[in-house]
mmCIF file of C-alpha atoms and ligand atoms in Angstrom:
data_model
loop_
_atom_site.group_PDB
_atom_site.id
_atom_site.type_symbol
_atom_site.label_atom_id
_atom_site.label_comp_id
_atom_site.label_asym_id
_atom_site.label_seq_id
_atom_site.Cartn_x
_atom_site.Cartn_y
_atom_site.Cartn_z
ATOM 1 C CA UNK A 1 119.672 89.558 86.748
ATOM 2 C CA UNK A 2 116.365 87.871 85.886
ATOM 3 C CA UNK A 3 114.752 84.472 86.976
ATOM 4 C CA UNK A 4 115.359 83.436 83.285
ATOM 5 C CA UNK A 5 119.132 85.036 83.709
ATOM 6 C CA UNK A 6 118.390 87.795 81.234
ATOM 7 C CA UNK A 7 119.405 91.287 82.585
ATOM 8 C CA UNK A 8 116.996 94.007 81.620
ATOM 9 C CA UNK A 9 118.558 97.182 82.214
ATOM 10 C CA UNK A 10 116.917 99.998 84.111
ATOM 11 C CA UNK A 11 116.776 103.130 82.587
ATOM 12 C CA UNK A 12 116.300 106.701 83.624
ATOM 13 C CA UNK A 13 116.511 108.516 80.851
ATOM 14 C CA UNK A 14 113.414 108.277 79.287
ATOM 15 C CA UNK A 15 112.575 111.296 76.499
ATOM 16 C CA UNK A 16 108.674 112.525 76.155
ATOM 17 C CA UNK A 17 108.382 110.654 72.861
ATOM 18 C CA UNK A 18 109.289 107.534 74.136
ATOM 19 C CA UNK A 19 106.728 107.152 76.828
ATOM 20 C CA UNK A 20 104.321 108.647 74.844
ATOM 21 C CA UNK A 21 105.050 105.701 72.460
ATOM 22 C CA UNK A 22 104.281 103.370 74.685
ATOM 23 C CA UNK A 23 100.957 104.441 75.659
ATOM 24 C CA UNK A 24 99.632 105.338 71.917
ATOM 25 C CA UNK A 25 100.684 100.995 71.609
ATOM 26 C CA UNK A 26 97.747 98.932 70.302
ATOM 27 C CA UNK A 27 96.333 97.934 73.666
ATOM 28 C CA UNK A 28 97.526 94.134 73.553
ATOM 29 C CA UNK A 29 100.793 95.064 72.693
ATOM 30 C CA UNK A 30 101.460 97.519 75.787
ATOM 31 C CA UNK A 31 99.570 94.913 77.950
ATOM 32 C CA UNK A 32 101.972 91.995 76.266
ATOM 33 C CA UNK A 33 105.100 94.071 76.827
ATOM 34 C CA UNK A 34 104.146 94.956 80.185
ATOM 35 C CA UNK A 35 103.208 91.073 81.368
ATOM 36 C CA UNK A 36 106.539 90.216 79.429
ATOM 37 C CA UNK A 37 108.586 92.407 82.199
ATOM 38 C CA UNK A 38 106.623 91.628 85.050
ATOM 39 C CA UNK A 39 106.903 87.917 84.929
ATOM 40 C CA UNK A 40 110.857 88.313 84.406
ATOM 41 C CA UNK A 41 111.426 90.596 87.961
ATOM 42 C CA UNK A 42 108.229 88.930 89.979
ATOM 43 C CA UNK A 43 106.225 85.815 90.540
ATOM 44 C CA UNK A 44 103.623 85.910 88.210
ATOM 45 C CA UNK A 45 100.311 85.720 90.035
ATOM 46 C CA UNK A 46 101.442 86.760 93.276
ATOM 47 C CA UNK A 47 99.718 90.404 94.441
ATOM 48 C CA UNK A 48 100.448 91.866 97.674
ATOM 49 C CA UNK A 49 98.198 92.799 100.205
ATOM 50 C CA UNK A 50 98.383 95.581 102.153
ATOM 51 C CA UNK A 51 96.050 97.658 104.339
ATOM 52 C CA UNK A 52 95.644 101.614 104.917
ATOM 53 C CA UNK A 53 94.818 103.218 108.185
ATOM 54 C CA UNK A 54 93.834 107.044 108.307
ATOM 55 C CA UNK A 55 95.862 107.922 111.611
ATOM 56 C CA UNK A 56 94.815 111.671 111.739
ATOM 57 C CA UNK A 57 91.483 112.207 109.597
ATOM 58 C CA UNK A 58 90.142 115.463 107.870
ATOM 59 C CA UNK A 59 91.469 119.457 108.983
ATOM 60 C CA UNK A 60 93.983 119.436 106.080
ATOM 61 C CA UNK A 61 95.442 122.990 105.535
ATOM 62 C CA UNK A 62 96.266 122.323 101.813
ATOM 63 C CA UNK A 63 93.977 122.676 98.997
ATOM 64 C CA UNK A 64 94.569 119.306 97.118
ATOM 65 C CA UNK A 65 91.492 119.264 94.504
ATOM 66 C CA UNK A 66 90.911 115.777 94.859
ATOM 67 C CA UNK A 67 91.077 115.294 98.886
ATOM 68 C CA UNK A 68 88.016 115.053 101.003
ATOM 69 C CA UNK A 69 90.341 115.885 104.027
ATOM 70 C CA UNK A 70 91.084 119.273 102.974
ATOM 71 C CA UNK A 71 89.790 121.938 105.303
ATOM 72 C CA UNK A 72 89.315 124.006 102.261
ATOM 73 C CA UNK A 73 86.615 122.272 100.695
ATOM 74 C CA UNK A 74 83.049 121.179 101.690
ATOM 75 C CA UNK A 75 83.392 117.459 102.109
ATOM 76 C CA UNK A 76 82.072 116.051 105.305
ATOM 77 C CA UNK A 77 85.063 113.817 107.131
ATOM 78 C CA UNK A 78 84.508 113.741 110.587
ATOM 79 C CA UNK A 79 88.053 115.654 111.396
ATOM 80 C CA UNK A 80 89.583 113.342 114.459
ATOM 81 C CA UNK A 81 92.398 113.813 116.256
ATOM 82 C CA UNK A 82 95.517 111.590 116.114
ATOM 83 C CA UNK A 83 95.144 108.504 116.862
ATOM 84 C CA UNK A 84 96.591 106.631 119.968
ATOM 85 C CA UNK A 85 99.660 104.048 119.386
ATOM 86 C CA UNK A 86 97.838 100.992 121.012
ATOM 87 C CA UNK A 87 94.523 101.774 118.546
ATOM 88 C CA UNK A 88 96.912 101.773 115.974
ATOM 89 C CA UNK A 89 98.790 98.722 116.288
ATOM 90 C CA UNK A 90 95.930 97.101 117.239
ATOM 91 C CA UNK A 91 93.997 97.489 114.175
ATOM 92 C CA UNK A 92 97.410 96.708 112.362
ATOM 93 C CA UNK A 93 97.133 93.188 114.301
ATOM 94 C CA UNK A 94 93.487 92.879 113.000
ATOM 95 C CA UNK A 95 94.957 93.528 109.413
ATOM 96 C CA UNK A 96 97.928 90.979 110.119
ATOM 97 C CA UNK A 97 95.374 88.404 110.971
ATOM 98 C CA UNK A 98 93.032 89.187 107.236
ATOM 99 C CA UNK A 99 96.192 88.354 105.400
ATOM 100 C CA UNK A 100 97.927 91.734 105.325
ATOM 101 C CA UNK A 101 101.899 92.074 104.883
ATOM 102 C CA UNK A 102 102.144 95.615 104.762
ATOM 103 C CA UNK A 103 100.621 98.558 106.982
ATOM 104 C CA UNK A 104 100.160 101.878 105.266
ATOM 105 C CA UNK A 105 99.173 104.769 107.951
ATOM 106 C CA UNK A 106 98.241 108.343 106.402
ATOM 107 C CA UNK A 107 97.970 111.921 108.301
ATOM 108 C CA UNK A 108 96.104 114.666 106.861
ATOM 109 C CA UNK A 109 99.158 117.032 107.304
ATOM 110 C CA UNK A 110 101.024 119.434 105.381
ATOM 111 C CA UNK A 111 103.725 118.305 107.393
ATOM 112 C CA UNK A 112 104.305 116.131 110.881
ATOM 113 C CA UNK A 113 105.350 118.230 114.060
ATOM 114 C CA UNK A 114 108.279 117.097 116.272
ATOM 115 C CA UNK A 115 105.774 115.399 119.012
ATOM 116 C CA UNK A 116 103.105 114.327 116.423
ATOM 117 C CA UNK A 117 106.733 112.403 114.862
ATOM 118 C CA UNK A 118 107.123 110.641 118.329
ATOM 119 C CA UNK A 119 104.078 108.626 118.628
ATOM 120 C CA UNK A 120 104.461 107.693 114.438
ATOM 121 C CA UNK A 121 107.738 106.478 115.543
ATOM 122 C CA UNK A 122 106.417 104.382 117.855
ATOM 123 C CA UNK A 123 103.864 102.960 115.616
ATOM 124 C CA UNK A 124 106.635 101.812 113.035
ATOM 125 C CA UNK A 125 108.294 100.261 115.502
ATOM 126 C CA UNK A 126 105.074 98.338 116.652
ATOM 127 C CA UNK A 127 103.924 97.333 113.203
ATOM 128 C CA UNK A 128 107.556 96.354 112.654
ATOM 129 C CA UNK A 129 107.621 94.130 115.704
ATOM 130 C CA UNK A 130 104.717 92.453 114.000
ATOM 131 C CA UNK A 131 106.493 91.706 111.160
ATOM 132 C CA UNK A 132 104.760 93.886 108.553
ATOM 133 C CA UNK A 133 106.309 96.257 106.273
ATOM 134 C CA UNK A 134 105.794 99.251 107.558
ATOM 135 C CA UNK A 135 105.057 102.601 105.572
ATOM 136 C CA UNK A 136 103.398 105.902 106.531
ATOM 137 C CA UNK A 137 102.407 109.290 104.887
ATOM 138 C CA UNK A 138 102.453 112.376 106.422
ATOM 139 C CA UNK A 139 103.143 115.259 103.891
ATOM 140 C CA UNK A 140 106.292 117.154 103.770
ATOM 141 C CA UNK A 141 109.765 115.949 105.850
ATOM 142 C CA UNK A 142 112.622 117.701 106.812
ATOM 143 C CA UNK A 143 115.763 115.703 106.247
ATOM 144 C CA UNK A 144 115.827 115.155 110.157
ATOM 145 C CA UNK A 145 112.486 114.006 110.458
ATOM 146 C CA UNK A 146 113.379 111.676 107.615
ATOM 147 C CA UNK A 147 116.280 110.757 109.575
ATOM 148 C CA UNK A 148 114.068 110.126 112.676
ATOM 149 C CA UNK A 149 111.946 107.656 110.678
ATOM 150 C CA UNK A 150 114.465 105.748 109.136
ATOM 151 C CA UNK A 151 116.031 105.383 113.075
ATOM 152 C CA UNK A 152 112.340 103.730 113.813
ATOM 153 C CA UNK A 153 112.845 100.973 111.420
ATOM 154 C CA UNK A 154 110.610 102.906 108.467
ATOM 155 C CA UNK A 155 110.339 100.623 105.380
ATOM 156 C CA UNK A 156 108.769 103.051 102.854
ATOM 157 C CA UNK A 157 107.503 106.684 102.671
ATOM 158 C CA UNK A 158 104.588 107.760 100.708
ATOM 159 C CA UNK A 159 104.835 110.767 98.932
ATOM 160 C CA UNK A 160 103.228 111.087 95.816
ATOM 161 C CA UNK A 161 103.716 113.791 92.897
ATOM 162 C CA UNK A 162 100.427 113.055 92.001
ATOM 163 C CA UNK A 163 100.469 114.561 88.565
ATOM 164 C CA UNK A 164 102.981 116.042 86.026
ATOM 165 C CA UNK A 165 104.424 118.878 86.498
ATOM 166 C CA UNK A 166 102.461 121.045 84.033
ATOM 167 C CA UNK A 167 98.721 119.943 85.204
ATOM 168 C CA UNK A 168 99.825 120.103 88.816
ATOM 169 C CA UNK A 169 99.268 123.957 89.783
ATOM 170 C CA UNK A 170 95.207 123.036 88.474
ATOM 171 C CA UNK A 171 95.333 120.763 91.219
ATOM 172 C CA UNK A 172 97.536 121.933 94.431
ATOM 173 C CA UNK A 173 98.340 125.895 95.189
ATOM 174 C CA UNK A 174 99.532 125.406 98.630
ATOM 175 C CA UNK A 175 102.995 123.524 98.146
ATOM 176 C CA UNK A 176 104.909 123.084 94.923
ATOM 177 C CA UNK A 177 106.333 120.513 92.579
ATOM 178 C CA UNK A 178 109.661 121.488 93.871
ATOM 179 C CA UNK A 179 108.324 120.766 97.796
ATOM 180 C CA UNK A 180 107.204 117.429 96.699
ATOM 181 C CA UNK A 181 110.371 116.718 94.789
ATOM 182 C CA UNK A 182 112.532 117.897 97.652
ATOM 183 C CA UNK A 183 110.824 115.591 100.444
ATOM 184 C CA UNK A 184 111.439 112.782 98.280
ATOM 185 C CA UNK A 185 114.896 113.430 98.266
ATOM 186 C CA UNK A 186 115.490 113.497 101.521
ATOM 187 C CA UNK A 187 113.335 110.181 102.021
ATOM 188 C CA UNK A 188 115.938 108.850 99.867
ATOM 189 C CA UNK A 189 119.137 110.218 101.301
ATOM 190 C CA UNK A 190 117.616 109.036 105.034
ATOM 191 C CA UNK A 191 118.042 105.465 103.559
ATOM 192 C CA UNK A 192 113.958 105.117 103.315
ATOM 193 C CA UNK A 193 112.406 103.111 100.268
ATOM 194 C CA UNK A 194 110.344 105.627 98.505
ATOM 195 C CA UNK A 195 106.750 105.057 97.766
ATOM 196 C CA UNK A 196 105.635 107.444 94.589
ATOM 197 C CA UNK A 197 102.891 107.844 92.321
ATOM 198 C CA UNK A 198 100.022 109.576 91.432
ATOM 199 C CA UNK A 199 96.565 110.063 90.684
ATOM 200 C CA UNK A 200 94.676 109.895 87.140
ATOM 201 C CA UNK A 201 91.103 110.532 86.271
ATOM 202 C CA UNK A 202 91.442 114.021 87.613
ATOM 203 C CA UNK A 203 90.786 115.715 83.468
ATOM 204 C CA UNK A 204 94.295 115.102 82.553
ATOM 205 C CA UNK A 205 95.151 114.154 79.264
ATOM 206 C CA UNK A 206 97.316 111.022 78.446
ATOM 207 C CA UNK A 207 100.179 113.828 77.851
ATOM 208 C CA UNK A 208 100.215 114.434 81.758
ATOM 209 C CA UNK A 209 99.766 110.909 82.265
ATOM 210 C CA UNK A 210 102.595 109.833 80.252
ATOM 211 C CA UNK A 211 104.963 113.255 81.931
ATOM 212 C CA UNK A 212 103.823 111.607 85.431
ATOM 213 C CA UNK A 213 105.337 108.191 84.825
ATOM 214 C CA UNK A 214 108.036 109.521 83.238
ATOM 215 C CA UNK A 215 109.181 112.207 85.893
ATOM 216 C CA UNK A 216 108.765 109.041 88.051
ATOM 217 C CA UNK A 217 110.884 106.731 85.522
ATOM 218 C CA UNK A 218 113.562 109.369 85.593
ATOM 219 C CA UNK A 219 114.690 109.768 89.105
ATOM 220 C CA UNK A 220 117.740 108.268 89.534
ATOM 221 C CA UNK A 221 116.756 105.572 91.583
ATOM 222 C CA UNK A 222 113.107 104.378 91.011
ATOM 223 C CA UNK A 223 110.692 104.607 93.666
ATOM 224 C CA UNK A 224 110.534 101.528 94.920
ATOM 225 C CA UNK A 225 106.868 101.464 95.293
ATOM 226 C CA UNK A 226 104.554 103.148 92.718
ATOM 227 C CA UNK A 227 100.645 103.591 93.829
ATOM 228 C CA UNK A 228 98.236 104.600 90.736
ATOM 229 C CA UNK A 229 95.454 105.491 92.008
ATOM 230 C CA UNK A 230 92.053 106.656 90.120
ATOM 231 C CA UNK A 231 90.493 109.460 91.334
ATOM 232 C CA UNK A 232 87.801 108.825 94.188
ATOM 233 C CA UNK A 233 85.423 111.536 93.433
ATOM 234 C CA UNK A 234 83.565 112.777 96.855
ATOM 235 C CA UNK A 235 80.723 115.293 96.828
ATOM 236 C CA UNK A 236 82.193 118.403 98.465
ATOM 237 C CA UNK A 237 85.574 118.776 96.610
ATOM 238 C CA UNK A 238 86.540 120.331 93.553
ATOM 239 C CA UNK A 239 87.075 117.500 91.194
ATOM 240 C CA UNK A 240 83.760 115.925 92.166
ATOM 241 C CA UNK A 241 81.919 115.530 88.719
ATOM 242 C CA UNK A 242 85.099 115.389 86.597
ATOM 243 C CA UNK A 243 84.492 112.796 83.443
ATOM 244 C CA UNK A 244 85.547 109.370 84.742
ATOM 245 C CA UNK A 245 88.765 108.161 83.081
ATOM 246 C CA UNK A 246 87.987 105.148 80.267
ATOM 247 C CA UNK A 247 89.272 102.087 82.140
ATOM 248 C CA UNK A 248 91.278 100.773 79.461
ATOM 249 C CA UNK A 249 93.141 103.951 79.663
ATOM 250 C CA UNK A 250 93.672 103.279 83.489
ATOM 251 C CA UNK A 251 94.890 99.606 82.395
ATOM 252 C CA UNK A 252 97.556 101.327 79.956
ATOM 253 C CA UNK A 253 98.795 103.894 83.235
ATOM 254 C CA UNK A 254 99.193 100.390 84.836
ATOM 255 C CA UNK A 255 101.350 98.625 81.885
ATOM 256 C CA UNK A 256 103.480 101.562 81.234
ATOM 257 C CA UNK A 257 104.233 102.069 84.785
ATOM 258 C CA UNK A 258 105.534 98.231 84.458
ATOM 259 C CA UNK A 259 107.676 98.949 81.514
ATOM 260 C CA UNK A 260 109.338 101.586 82.885
ATOM 261 C CA UNK A 261 110.116 100.669 86.082
ATOM 262 C CA UNK A 262 110.206 96.804 85.714
ATOM 263 C CA UNK A 263 111.103 96.333 89.390
ATOM 264 C CA UNK A 264 109.230 98.518 91.498
ATOM 265 C CA UNK A 265 105.839 97.443 92.921
ATOM 266 C CA UNK A 266 103.324 98.954 91.087
ATOM 267 C CA UNK A 267 100.108 99.122 93.460
ATOM 268 C CA UNK A 268 96.493 99.284 91.993
ATOM 269 C CA UNK A 269 95.480 101.710 94.883
ATOM 270 C CA UNK A 270 92.425 104.099 95.232
ATOM 271 C CA UNK A 271 89.598 103.736 92.812
ATOM 272 C CA UNK A 272 88.731 99.495 93.269
ATOM 273 C CA UNK A 273 85.310 99.746 94.510
ATOM 274 C CA UNK A 274 84.567 101.673 91.227
ATOM 275 C CA UNK A 275 86.135 99.228 88.965
ATOM 276 C CA UNK A 276 84.415 95.607 87.751
ATOM 277 C CA UNK A 277 86.819 92.918 88.289
ATOM 278 C CA UNK A 278 87.452 92.597 84.637
ATOM 279 C CA UNK A 279 89.374 95.786 84.928
ATOM 280 C CA UNK A 280 91.211 94.674 88.092
ATOM 281 C CA UNK A 281 91.943 91.649 86.323
ATOM 282 C CA UNK A 282 93.313 93.398 83.257
ATOM 283 C CA UNK A 283 95.502 95.778 85.832
ATOM 284 C CA UNK A 284 97.310 92.475 87.192
ATOM 285 C CA UNK A 285 97.931 91.091 83.920
ATOM 286 C CA UNK A 286 99.492 94.751 83.153
ATOM 287 C CA UNK A 287 101.997 94.240 85.944
ATOM 288 C CA UNK A 288 100.129 95.772 89.180
ATOM 289 C CA UNK A 289 101.380 93.731 92.253
ATOM 290 C CA UNK A 290 99.772 95.530 95.254
ATOM 291 C CA UNK A 291 96.323 96.141 96.091
ATOM 292 C CA UNK A 292 94.418 98.012 99.287
ATOM 293 C CA UNK A 293 92.964 95.181 101.449
ATOM 294 C CA UNK A 294 90.076 96.192 103.708
ATOM 295 C CA UNK A 295 86.488 97.716 103.488
ATOM 296 C CA UNK A 296 88.017 101.493 103.675
ATOM 297 C CA UNK A 297 91.055 103.345 102.329
ATOM 298 C CA UNK A 298 91.503 106.460 104.432
ATOM 299 C CA UNK A 299 88.321 108.031 104.252
ATOM 300 C CA UNK A 300 86.535 106.504 101.438
ATOM 301 C CA UNK A 301 85.102 102.751 100.596
ATOM 302 C CA UNK A 302 87.179 100.014 99.275
ATOM 303 C CA UNK A 303 85.777 96.325 98.292
ATOM 304 C CA UNK A 304 84.836 93.988 101.245
ATOM 305 C CA UNK A 305 87.904 91.505 101.670
ATOM 306 C CA UNK A 306 85.344 88.716 100.545
ATOM 307 C CA UNK A 307 85.196 90.517 97.575
ATOM 308 C CA UNK A 308 89.022 90.432 97.150
ATOM 309 C CA UNK A 309 89.183 86.600 98.142
ATOM 310 C CA UNK A 310 87.138 86.004 95.721
ATOM 311 C CA UNK A 311 88.471 87.535 93.054
ATOM 312 C CA UNK A 312 91.809 86.409 93.909
ATOM 313 C CA UNK A 313 90.345 82.564 93.622
ATOM 314 C CA UNK A 314 88.944 83.630 90.416
ATOM 315 C CA UNK A 315 92.144 84.640 88.829
ATOM 316 C CA UNK A 316 94.183 82.083 90.698
ATOM 317 C CA UNK A 317 95.869 84.896 92.311
ATOM 318 C CA UNK A 318 98.009 84.313 95.750
ATOM 319 C CA UNK A 319 98.996 86.791 98.541
ATOM 320 C CA UNK A 320 102.216 87.687 98.307
ATOM 321 C CA UNK A 321 104.171 86.340 101.157
ATOM 322 C CA UNK A 322 106.423 88.792 103.140
HETATM 323 N N1 SAM B 1 98.597 114.528 103.578
HETATM 324 C C1 SAM B 1 99.674 113.742 103.151
HETATM 325 C C2 SAM B 1 100.061 113.992 101.840
HETATM 326 O O1 SAM B 1 99.072 114.574 101.254
HETATM 327 O O2 SAM B 1 101.257 114.146 101.346
HETATM 328 C C3 SAM B 1 99.556 112.129 103.150
HETATM 329 C C4 SAM B 1 97.891 111.843 103.096
HETATM 330 S S1 SAM B 1 97.378 111.941 100.894
HETATM 331 C C5 SAM B 1 95.603 111.663 101.582
HETATM 332 C C6 SAM B 1 98.195 110.522 100.450
HETATM 333 C C7 SAM B 1 97.537 111.061 99.178
HETATM 334 O O3 SAM B 1 96.579 110.370 98.855
HETATM 335 C C8 SAM B 1 97.582 111.463 98.210
HETATM 336 O O4 SAM B 1 98.865 112.201 97.507
HETATM 337 C C9 SAM B 1 96.714 111.393 96.642
HETATM 338 O O5 SAM B 1 97.548 110.598 96.020
HETATM 339 C C10 SAM B 1 95.949 110.139 97.462
HETATM 340 N N2 SAM B 1 94.376 110.729 97.478
HETATM 341 C C11 SAM B 1 94.166 111.499 98.384
HETATM 342 N N3 SAM B 1 92.701 111.685 97.948
HETATM 343 C C12 SAM B 1 92.062 111.142 96.831
HETATM 344 C C13 SAM B 1 91.090 110.825 96.285
HETATM 345 N N4 SAM B 1 90.064 111.220 96.346
HETATM 346 N N5 SAM B 1 91.215 109.884 95.239
HETATM 347 C C14 SAM B 1 92.576 109.572 94.927
HETATM 348 N N6 SAM B 1 93.834 109.552 95.544
HETATM 349 C C15 SAM B 1 93.494 110.522 96.368
HETATM 350 C C1 DTB B 2 98.288 106.506 97.909
HETATM 351 O O1 DTB B 2 98.744 107.055 96.720
HETATM 352 N N1 DTB B 2 96.964 106.220 97.942
HETATM 353 C C2 DTB B 2 96.521 105.752 99.373
HETATM 354 C C3 DTB B 2 98.101 105.911 100.050
HETATM 355 N N2 DTB B 2 98.788 106.558 98.834
HETATM 356 C C4 DTB B 2 98.062 106.700 101.561
HETATM 357 C C5 DTB B 2 95.862 107.215 99.931
HETATM 358 C C6 DTB B 2 94.460 106.670 98.829
HETATM 359 C C7 DTB B 2 93.477 107.847 99.583
HETATM 360 C C8 DTB B 2 91.559 107.837 98.813
HETATM 361 C C9 DTB B 2 91.117 108.776 99.624
HETATM 362 C C10 DTB B 2 90.358 108.538 100.779
HETATM 363 O O2 DTB B 2 90.191 107.387 100.855
HETATM 364 O O3 DTB B 2 90.043 109.511 101.787
HETATM 365 FE FE1 SF4 B 3 96.114 117.610 102.933
HETATM 366 FE FE2 SF4 B 3 97.293 115.132 102.016
HETATM 367 FE FE3 SF4 B 3 94.689 115.994 101.380
HETATM 368 FE FE4 SF4 B 3 96.388 117.340 100.478
HETATM 369 S S1 SF4 B 3 96.114 115.071 99.566
HETATM 370 S S2 SF4 B 3 94.166 118.115 101.213
HETATM 371 S S3 SF4 B 3 97.976 117.152 102.412
HETATM 372 S S4 SF4 B 3 95.643 115.186 103.363
#
């Protein structure tokens, strides 16, 4: 039931043509639909502030063509050891003081080792003790690992499909689309909320963007959280130099995600540093309701917190309470 008493059915059976038709609508029409659905399901003008930390940076064996942390590319991120639990929790306290209500921790792994998971579980418990939502992204999981994270009280596990199944092979060869779907199923079965989205601006077409969103929306249960990343181009990665995605097309991706997954948190994730205030404002209008707060994502830049506060002020947007 919505705030206005109406019922909006959640669908998991979108066909290709229907999703593509949403993308092809006149801009005002798709934004109007998305904003209408957004207001039925969320408090208008609330945007969640999440903060991201790389707990293990660089040296990753996978070959994701967008990623500066792959050991297979020439990108220059400094490879680091896994951070200590106390240092991670000190950062989480800082993020909370700055206004974040969600703390996301990422590791440049193909999959976690058992002993690494011990430390991650302590981090998750510590973040929860601070009263923040917790999210981790550690690569592929086994069912047993998903259960361990659930027992530690993890709120969300982030594992992206990244793109459509058809385009996927152009971007990653070291693990399959099915591997990703399997991990997502283990996370779901362990009772952890699913955080799953993708990246646009990787040279894909509208058909592939549309298929990515259709795959997400046709999961038996929608991911509770859908990060939409605009590719951050990094020197030394194979995708550096890709034609950037038109800003209005990016806004359409947010709008269609909101229409297809009415109750999911749609997160305006990577790529905001390269975005104008106007584009970000359109993303909020299209139904995005979370951003990363803090001057760094995992390894790349993010707008300064002061400029985000100024943008929220200009738009009359408030930080979403937990
Ligand atoms: N290694 C784990 C994995 O890939 O599952 C977790 C960390 S990985 C960096 C998390 C996500 O960050 C990726 O799935 C991808 O969607 C996003 N990402 C990485 N590099 C990016 C870039 N240059 N631009 C936008 N998104 C990026
Ligand atoms: C997601 O979808 N986006 C975040 C989070 N999940 C882990 C990561 C963005 C990374 C951008 C590139 C970097 O900073 O290294
Ligand atoms: Fe490794 Fe994740 Fe980067 Fe892929 S996206 S190279 S798995 S850190």
